PDB file of C-alpha atoms in Angstrom:
ATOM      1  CA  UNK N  20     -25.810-104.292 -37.656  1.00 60.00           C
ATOM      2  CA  UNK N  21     -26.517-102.308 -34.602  1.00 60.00           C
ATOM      3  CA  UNK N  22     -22.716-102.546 -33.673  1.00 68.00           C
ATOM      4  CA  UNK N  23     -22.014-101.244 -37.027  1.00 71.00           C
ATOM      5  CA  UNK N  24     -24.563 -98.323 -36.722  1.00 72.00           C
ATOM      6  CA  UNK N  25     -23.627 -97.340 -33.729  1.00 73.00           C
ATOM      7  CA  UNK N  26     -19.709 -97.364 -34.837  1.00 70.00           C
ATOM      8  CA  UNK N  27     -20.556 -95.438 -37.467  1.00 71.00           C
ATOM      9  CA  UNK N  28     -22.302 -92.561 -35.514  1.00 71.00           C
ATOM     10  CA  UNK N  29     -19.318 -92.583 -33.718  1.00 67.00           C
ATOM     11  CA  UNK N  30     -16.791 -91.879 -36.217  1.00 70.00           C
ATOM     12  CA  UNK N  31     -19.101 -89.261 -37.997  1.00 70.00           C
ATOM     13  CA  UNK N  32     -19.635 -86.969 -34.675  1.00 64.00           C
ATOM     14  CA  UNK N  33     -15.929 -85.714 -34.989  1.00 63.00           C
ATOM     15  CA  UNK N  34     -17.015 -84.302 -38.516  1.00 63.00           C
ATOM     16  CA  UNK N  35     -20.465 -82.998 -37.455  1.00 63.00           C
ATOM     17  CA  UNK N  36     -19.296 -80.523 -34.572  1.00 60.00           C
ATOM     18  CA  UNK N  37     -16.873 -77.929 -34.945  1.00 58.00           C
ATOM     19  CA  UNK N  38     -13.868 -77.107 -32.095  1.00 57.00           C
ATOM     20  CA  UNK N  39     -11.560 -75.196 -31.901  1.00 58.00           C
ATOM     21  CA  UNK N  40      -8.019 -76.093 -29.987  1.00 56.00           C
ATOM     22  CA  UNK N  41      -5.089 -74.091 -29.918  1.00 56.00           C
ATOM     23  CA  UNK N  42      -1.542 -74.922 -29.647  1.00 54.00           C
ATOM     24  CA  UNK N  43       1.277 -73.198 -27.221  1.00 58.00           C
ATOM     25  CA  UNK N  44       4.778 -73.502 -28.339  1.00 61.00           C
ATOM     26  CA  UNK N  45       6.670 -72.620 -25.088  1.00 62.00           C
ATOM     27  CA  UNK N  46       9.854 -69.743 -25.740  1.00 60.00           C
ATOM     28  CA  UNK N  47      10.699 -66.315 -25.241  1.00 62.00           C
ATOM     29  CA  UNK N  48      12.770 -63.659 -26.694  1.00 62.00           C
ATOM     30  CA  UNK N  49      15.096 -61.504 -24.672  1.00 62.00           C
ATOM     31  CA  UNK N  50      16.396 -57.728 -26.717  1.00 61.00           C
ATOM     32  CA  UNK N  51      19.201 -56.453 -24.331  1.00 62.00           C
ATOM     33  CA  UNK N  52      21.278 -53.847 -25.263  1.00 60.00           C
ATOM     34  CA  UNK N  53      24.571 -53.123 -23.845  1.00 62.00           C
ATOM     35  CA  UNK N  54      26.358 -50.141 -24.924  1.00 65.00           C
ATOM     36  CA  UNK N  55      29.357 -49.017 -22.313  1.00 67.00           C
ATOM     37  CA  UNK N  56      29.022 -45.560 -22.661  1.00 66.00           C
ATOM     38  CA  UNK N  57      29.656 -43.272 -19.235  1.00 68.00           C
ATOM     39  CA  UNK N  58      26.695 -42.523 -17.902  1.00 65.00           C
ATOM     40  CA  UNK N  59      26.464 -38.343 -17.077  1.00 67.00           C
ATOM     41  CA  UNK N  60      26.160 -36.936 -13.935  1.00 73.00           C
ATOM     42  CA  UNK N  61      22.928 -34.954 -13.421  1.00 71.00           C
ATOM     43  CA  UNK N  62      23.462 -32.314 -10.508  1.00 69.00           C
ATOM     44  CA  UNK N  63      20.291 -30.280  -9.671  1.00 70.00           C
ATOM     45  CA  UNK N  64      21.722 -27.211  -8.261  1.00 72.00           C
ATOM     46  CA  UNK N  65      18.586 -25.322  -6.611  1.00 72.00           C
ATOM     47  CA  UNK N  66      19.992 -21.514  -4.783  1.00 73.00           C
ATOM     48  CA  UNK N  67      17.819 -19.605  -2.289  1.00 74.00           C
ATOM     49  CA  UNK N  68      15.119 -17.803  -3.069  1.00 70.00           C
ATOM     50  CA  UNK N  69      15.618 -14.205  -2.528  1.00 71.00           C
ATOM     51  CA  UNK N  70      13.826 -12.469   0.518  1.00 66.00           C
ATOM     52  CA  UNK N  71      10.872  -9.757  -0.053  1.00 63.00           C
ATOM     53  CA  UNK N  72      12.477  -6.482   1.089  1.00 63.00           C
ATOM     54  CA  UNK N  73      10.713  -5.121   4.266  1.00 63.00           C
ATOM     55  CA  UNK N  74       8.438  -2.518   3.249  1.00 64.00           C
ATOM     56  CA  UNK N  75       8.570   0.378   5.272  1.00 63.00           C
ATOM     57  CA  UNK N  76       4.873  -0.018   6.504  1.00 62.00           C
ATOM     58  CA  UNK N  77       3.244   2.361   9.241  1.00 60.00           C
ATOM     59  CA  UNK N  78       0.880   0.989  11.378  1.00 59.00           C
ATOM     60  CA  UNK N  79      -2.600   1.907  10.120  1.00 55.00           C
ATOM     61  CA  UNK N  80      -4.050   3.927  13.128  1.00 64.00           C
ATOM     62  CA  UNK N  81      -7.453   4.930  10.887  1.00 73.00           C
ATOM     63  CA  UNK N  82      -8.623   3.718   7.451  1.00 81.00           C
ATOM     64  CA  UNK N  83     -10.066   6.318   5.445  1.00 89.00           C
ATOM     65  CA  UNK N  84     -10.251   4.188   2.632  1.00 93.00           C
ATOM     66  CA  UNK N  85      -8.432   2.305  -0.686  1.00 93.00           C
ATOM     67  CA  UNK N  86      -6.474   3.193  -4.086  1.00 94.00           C
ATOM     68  CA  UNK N  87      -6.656  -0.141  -6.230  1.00 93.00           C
ATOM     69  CA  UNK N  88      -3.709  -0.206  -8.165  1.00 91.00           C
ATOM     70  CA  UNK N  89      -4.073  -2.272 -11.786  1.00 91.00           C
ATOM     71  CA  UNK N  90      -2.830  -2.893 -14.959  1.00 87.00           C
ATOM     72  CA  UNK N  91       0.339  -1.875 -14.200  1.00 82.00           C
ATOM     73  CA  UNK N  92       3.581  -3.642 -14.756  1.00 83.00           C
ATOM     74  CA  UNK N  93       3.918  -4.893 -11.119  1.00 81.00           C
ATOM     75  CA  UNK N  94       0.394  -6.591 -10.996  1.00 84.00           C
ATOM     76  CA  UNK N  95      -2.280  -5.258  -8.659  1.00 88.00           C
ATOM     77  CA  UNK N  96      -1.590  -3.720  -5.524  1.00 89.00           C
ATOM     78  CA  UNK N  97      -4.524  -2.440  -3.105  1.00 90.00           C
ATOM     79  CA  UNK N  98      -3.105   0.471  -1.140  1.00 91.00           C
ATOM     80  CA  UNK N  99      -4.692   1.566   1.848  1.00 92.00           C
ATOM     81  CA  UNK N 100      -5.265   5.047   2.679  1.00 93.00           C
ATOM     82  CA  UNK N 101      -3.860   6.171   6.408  1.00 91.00           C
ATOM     83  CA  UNK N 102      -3.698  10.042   5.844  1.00 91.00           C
ATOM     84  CA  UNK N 103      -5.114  12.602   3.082  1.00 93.00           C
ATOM     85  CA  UNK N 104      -5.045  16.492   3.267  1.00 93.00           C
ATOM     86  CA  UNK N 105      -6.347  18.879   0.481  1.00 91.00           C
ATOM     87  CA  UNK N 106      -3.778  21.809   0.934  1.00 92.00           C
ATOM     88  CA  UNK N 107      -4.114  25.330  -1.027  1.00 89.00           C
ATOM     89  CA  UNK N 108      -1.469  26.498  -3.037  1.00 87.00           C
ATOM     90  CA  UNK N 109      -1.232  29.409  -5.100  1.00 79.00           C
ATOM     91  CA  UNK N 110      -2.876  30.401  -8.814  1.00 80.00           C
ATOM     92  CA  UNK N 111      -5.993  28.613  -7.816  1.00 80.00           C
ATOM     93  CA  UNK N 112      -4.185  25.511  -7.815  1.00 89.00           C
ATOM     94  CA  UNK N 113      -4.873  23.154  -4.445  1.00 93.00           C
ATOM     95  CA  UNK N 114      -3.004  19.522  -4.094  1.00 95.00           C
ATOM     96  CA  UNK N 115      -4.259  16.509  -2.820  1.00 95.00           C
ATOM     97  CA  UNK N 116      -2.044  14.547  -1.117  1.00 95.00           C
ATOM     98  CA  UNK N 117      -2.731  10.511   0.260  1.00 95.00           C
ATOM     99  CA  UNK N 118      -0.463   8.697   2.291  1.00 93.00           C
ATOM    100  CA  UNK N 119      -0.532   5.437   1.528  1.00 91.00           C
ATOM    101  CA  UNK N 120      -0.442   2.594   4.329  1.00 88.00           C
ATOM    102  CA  UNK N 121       2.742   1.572   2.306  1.00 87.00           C
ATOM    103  CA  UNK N 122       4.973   4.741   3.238  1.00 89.00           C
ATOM    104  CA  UNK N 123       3.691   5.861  -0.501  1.00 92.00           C
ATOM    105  CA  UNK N 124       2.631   9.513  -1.063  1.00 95.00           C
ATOM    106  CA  UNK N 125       0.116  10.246  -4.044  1.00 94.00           C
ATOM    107  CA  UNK N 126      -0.002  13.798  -5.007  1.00 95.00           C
ATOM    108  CA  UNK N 127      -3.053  15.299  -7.149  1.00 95.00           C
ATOM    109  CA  UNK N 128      -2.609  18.728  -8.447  1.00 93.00           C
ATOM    110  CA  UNK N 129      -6.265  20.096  -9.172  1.00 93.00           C
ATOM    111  CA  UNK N 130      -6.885  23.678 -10.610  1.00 90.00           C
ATOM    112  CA  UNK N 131     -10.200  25.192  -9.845  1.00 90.00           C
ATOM    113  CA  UNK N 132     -12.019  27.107 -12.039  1.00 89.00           C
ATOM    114  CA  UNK N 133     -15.106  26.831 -10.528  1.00 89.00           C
ATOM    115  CA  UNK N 134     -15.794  26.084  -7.176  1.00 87.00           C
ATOM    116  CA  UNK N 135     -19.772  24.907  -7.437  1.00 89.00           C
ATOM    117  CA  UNK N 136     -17.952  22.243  -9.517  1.00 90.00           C
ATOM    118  CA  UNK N 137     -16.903  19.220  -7.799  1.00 92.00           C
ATOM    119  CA  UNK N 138     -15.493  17.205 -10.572  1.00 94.00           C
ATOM    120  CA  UNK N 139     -12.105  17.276 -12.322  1.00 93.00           C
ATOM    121  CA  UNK N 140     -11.078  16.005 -15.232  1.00 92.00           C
ATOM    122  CA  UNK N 141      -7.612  15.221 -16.905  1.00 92.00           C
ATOM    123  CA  UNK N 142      -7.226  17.111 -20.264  1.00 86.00           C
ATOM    124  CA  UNK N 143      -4.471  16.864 -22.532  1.00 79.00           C
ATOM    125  CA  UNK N 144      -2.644  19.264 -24.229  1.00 73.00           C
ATOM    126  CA  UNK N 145      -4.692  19.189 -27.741  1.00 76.00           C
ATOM    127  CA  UNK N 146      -7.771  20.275 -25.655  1.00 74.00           C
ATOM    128  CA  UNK N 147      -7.542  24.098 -26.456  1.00 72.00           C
ATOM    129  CA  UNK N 148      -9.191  25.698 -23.793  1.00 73.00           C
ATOM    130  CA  UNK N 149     -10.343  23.029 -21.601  1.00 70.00           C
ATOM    131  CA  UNK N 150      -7.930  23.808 -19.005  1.00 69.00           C
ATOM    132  CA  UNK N 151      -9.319  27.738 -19.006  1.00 76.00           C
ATOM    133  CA  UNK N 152     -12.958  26.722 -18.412  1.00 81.00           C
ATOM    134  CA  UNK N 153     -13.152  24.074 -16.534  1.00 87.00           C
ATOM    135  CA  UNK N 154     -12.088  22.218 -12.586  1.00 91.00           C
ATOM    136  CA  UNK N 155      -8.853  20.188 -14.027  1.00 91.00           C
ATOM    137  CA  UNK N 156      -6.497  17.336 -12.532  1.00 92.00           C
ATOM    138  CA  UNK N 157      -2.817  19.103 -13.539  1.00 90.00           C
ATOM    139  CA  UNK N 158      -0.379  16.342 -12.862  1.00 91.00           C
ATOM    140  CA  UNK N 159      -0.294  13.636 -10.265  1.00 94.00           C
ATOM    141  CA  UNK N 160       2.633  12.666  -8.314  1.00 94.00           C
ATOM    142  CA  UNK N 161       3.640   8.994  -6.803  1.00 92.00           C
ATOM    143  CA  UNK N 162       6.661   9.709  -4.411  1.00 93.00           C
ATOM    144  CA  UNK N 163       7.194  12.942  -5.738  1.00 92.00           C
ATOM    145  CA  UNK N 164       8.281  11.069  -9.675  1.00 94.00           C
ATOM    146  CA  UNK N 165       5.655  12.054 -11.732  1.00 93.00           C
ATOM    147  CA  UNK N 166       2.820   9.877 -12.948  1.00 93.00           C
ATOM    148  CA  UNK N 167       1.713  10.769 -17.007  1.00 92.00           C
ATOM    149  CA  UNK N 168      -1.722  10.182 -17.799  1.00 92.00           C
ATOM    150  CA  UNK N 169      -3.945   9.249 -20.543  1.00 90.00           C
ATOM    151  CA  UNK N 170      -7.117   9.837 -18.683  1.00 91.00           C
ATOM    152  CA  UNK N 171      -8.931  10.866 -15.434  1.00 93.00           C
ATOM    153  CA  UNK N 172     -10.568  12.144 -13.561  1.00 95.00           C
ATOM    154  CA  UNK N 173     -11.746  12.793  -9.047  1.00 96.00           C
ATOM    155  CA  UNK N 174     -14.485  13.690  -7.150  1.00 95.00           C
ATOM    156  CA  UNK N 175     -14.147  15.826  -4.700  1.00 93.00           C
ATOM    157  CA  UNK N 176     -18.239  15.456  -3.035  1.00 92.00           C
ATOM    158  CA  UNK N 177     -18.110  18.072   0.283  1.00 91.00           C
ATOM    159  CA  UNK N 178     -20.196  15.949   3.993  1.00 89.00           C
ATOM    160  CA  UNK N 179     -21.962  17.542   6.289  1.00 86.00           C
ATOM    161  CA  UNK N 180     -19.206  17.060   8.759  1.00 86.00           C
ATOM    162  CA  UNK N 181     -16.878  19.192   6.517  1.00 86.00           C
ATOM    163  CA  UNK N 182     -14.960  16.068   5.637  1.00 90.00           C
ATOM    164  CA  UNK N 183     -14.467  15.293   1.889  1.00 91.00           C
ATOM    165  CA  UNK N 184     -15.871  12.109  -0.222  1.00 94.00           C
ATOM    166  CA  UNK N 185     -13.499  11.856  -2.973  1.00 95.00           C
ATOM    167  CA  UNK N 186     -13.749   9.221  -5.792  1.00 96.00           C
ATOM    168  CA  UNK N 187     -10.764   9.039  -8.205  1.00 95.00           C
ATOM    169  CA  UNK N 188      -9.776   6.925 -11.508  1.00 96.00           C
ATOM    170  CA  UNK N 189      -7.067   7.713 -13.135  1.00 94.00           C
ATOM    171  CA  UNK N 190      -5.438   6.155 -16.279  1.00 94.00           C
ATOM    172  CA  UNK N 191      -1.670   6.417 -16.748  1.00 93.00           C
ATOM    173  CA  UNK N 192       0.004   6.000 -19.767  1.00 91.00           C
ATOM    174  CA  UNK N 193       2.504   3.687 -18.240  1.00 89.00           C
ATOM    175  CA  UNK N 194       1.769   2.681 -14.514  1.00 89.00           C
ATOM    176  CA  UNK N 195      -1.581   1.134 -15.278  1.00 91.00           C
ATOM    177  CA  UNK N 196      -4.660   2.684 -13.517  1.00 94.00           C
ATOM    178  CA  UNK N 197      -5.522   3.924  -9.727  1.00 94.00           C
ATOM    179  CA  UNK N 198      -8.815   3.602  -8.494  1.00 95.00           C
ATOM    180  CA  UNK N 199     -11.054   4.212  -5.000  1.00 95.00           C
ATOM    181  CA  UNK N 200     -12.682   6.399  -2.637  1.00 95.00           C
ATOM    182  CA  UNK N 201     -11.039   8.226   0.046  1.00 94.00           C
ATOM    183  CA  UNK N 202     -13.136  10.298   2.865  1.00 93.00           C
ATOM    184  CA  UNK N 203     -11.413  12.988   4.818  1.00 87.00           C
TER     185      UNK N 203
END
């Protein structure tokens, strides 16, 4: 009976615990396509990249200061200042001129109304008589082409050492804006 028991237990374990077995059918599957079409010839043609033109830079002997240029349609462009003269002209009229470490020339035409004044301002033409009453920035003047305006205005501060601290931001309409302090 113990033979029969123990048979018994035997053949019941199989149904008592639970496996799990998998079974691997070996095979594969191969997708090839094979269409005899040319294939195209790619040709990556690359040219040279065109040289900066050679400004015509002086060499900057003395710095008497910067002009930040911005906003304008060629980016920003920081121009250094190697020259600047304030030179009378006639019907109380006076011009600034700064010569740019670039070979550039920016030309401020001021009117003076009154001389205790050291600020200008840009007025337009709807001002009435703004331009009769007070220190005014005429027209300004990059390589003698005129520069219109929407805005501005320059200090003109007077050292002790009869040099000039001037201060200018102007707003053009199209060249973007010019901005810095000169002394001279």
């Amino acid at each position: 009976m113990k033979n029969y028991l123990f048979l018994l237990a035997l053949l019941s374990l199989p149904f008592t615990h639970v496996s799990n077995a998998q079974l691997r059918i070996g095979g594969g599957i191969s997708i090839g396509v094979n269409i005899d079409l040319p294939l195209p010839e790619i040709a990556v043609v690359v040219g040279d990249a065109p040289c900066p033109q050679p400004q015509n830079r002086r060499p900057i002997v003395h710095n008497y200061g910067s002009i930040n240029h911005q906003n304008g349609p060629y980016g920003r462009h920081i121009y250094e200042v190697t020259g600047a003269r304030l030179q009378p002209t006639s019907n109380q009229e006076e011009r600034i001129l700064y010569y740019l470490g670039s070979g550039d020339v920016l030309e401020l035409i001021i009117h003076t109304v009154n001389p205790n004044d050291y600020n200008y301002h840009y007025y337009d033409a709807n001002c009435g008589d703004c331009w009769t009453n007070n220190n005014s920035i005429v027209a300004i003047y990059m390589n003698q082409e005129e520069i219109p305006l929407h805005n501005g205005s320059i200090s003109l501060q007077p050292e002790v050492n009869g040099r000039l601290h001037s201060v200018i931001n102007l707003h053009s309409i199209y060249d973007g804006d010019f901005n810095g302090t000169i002394v001279f």
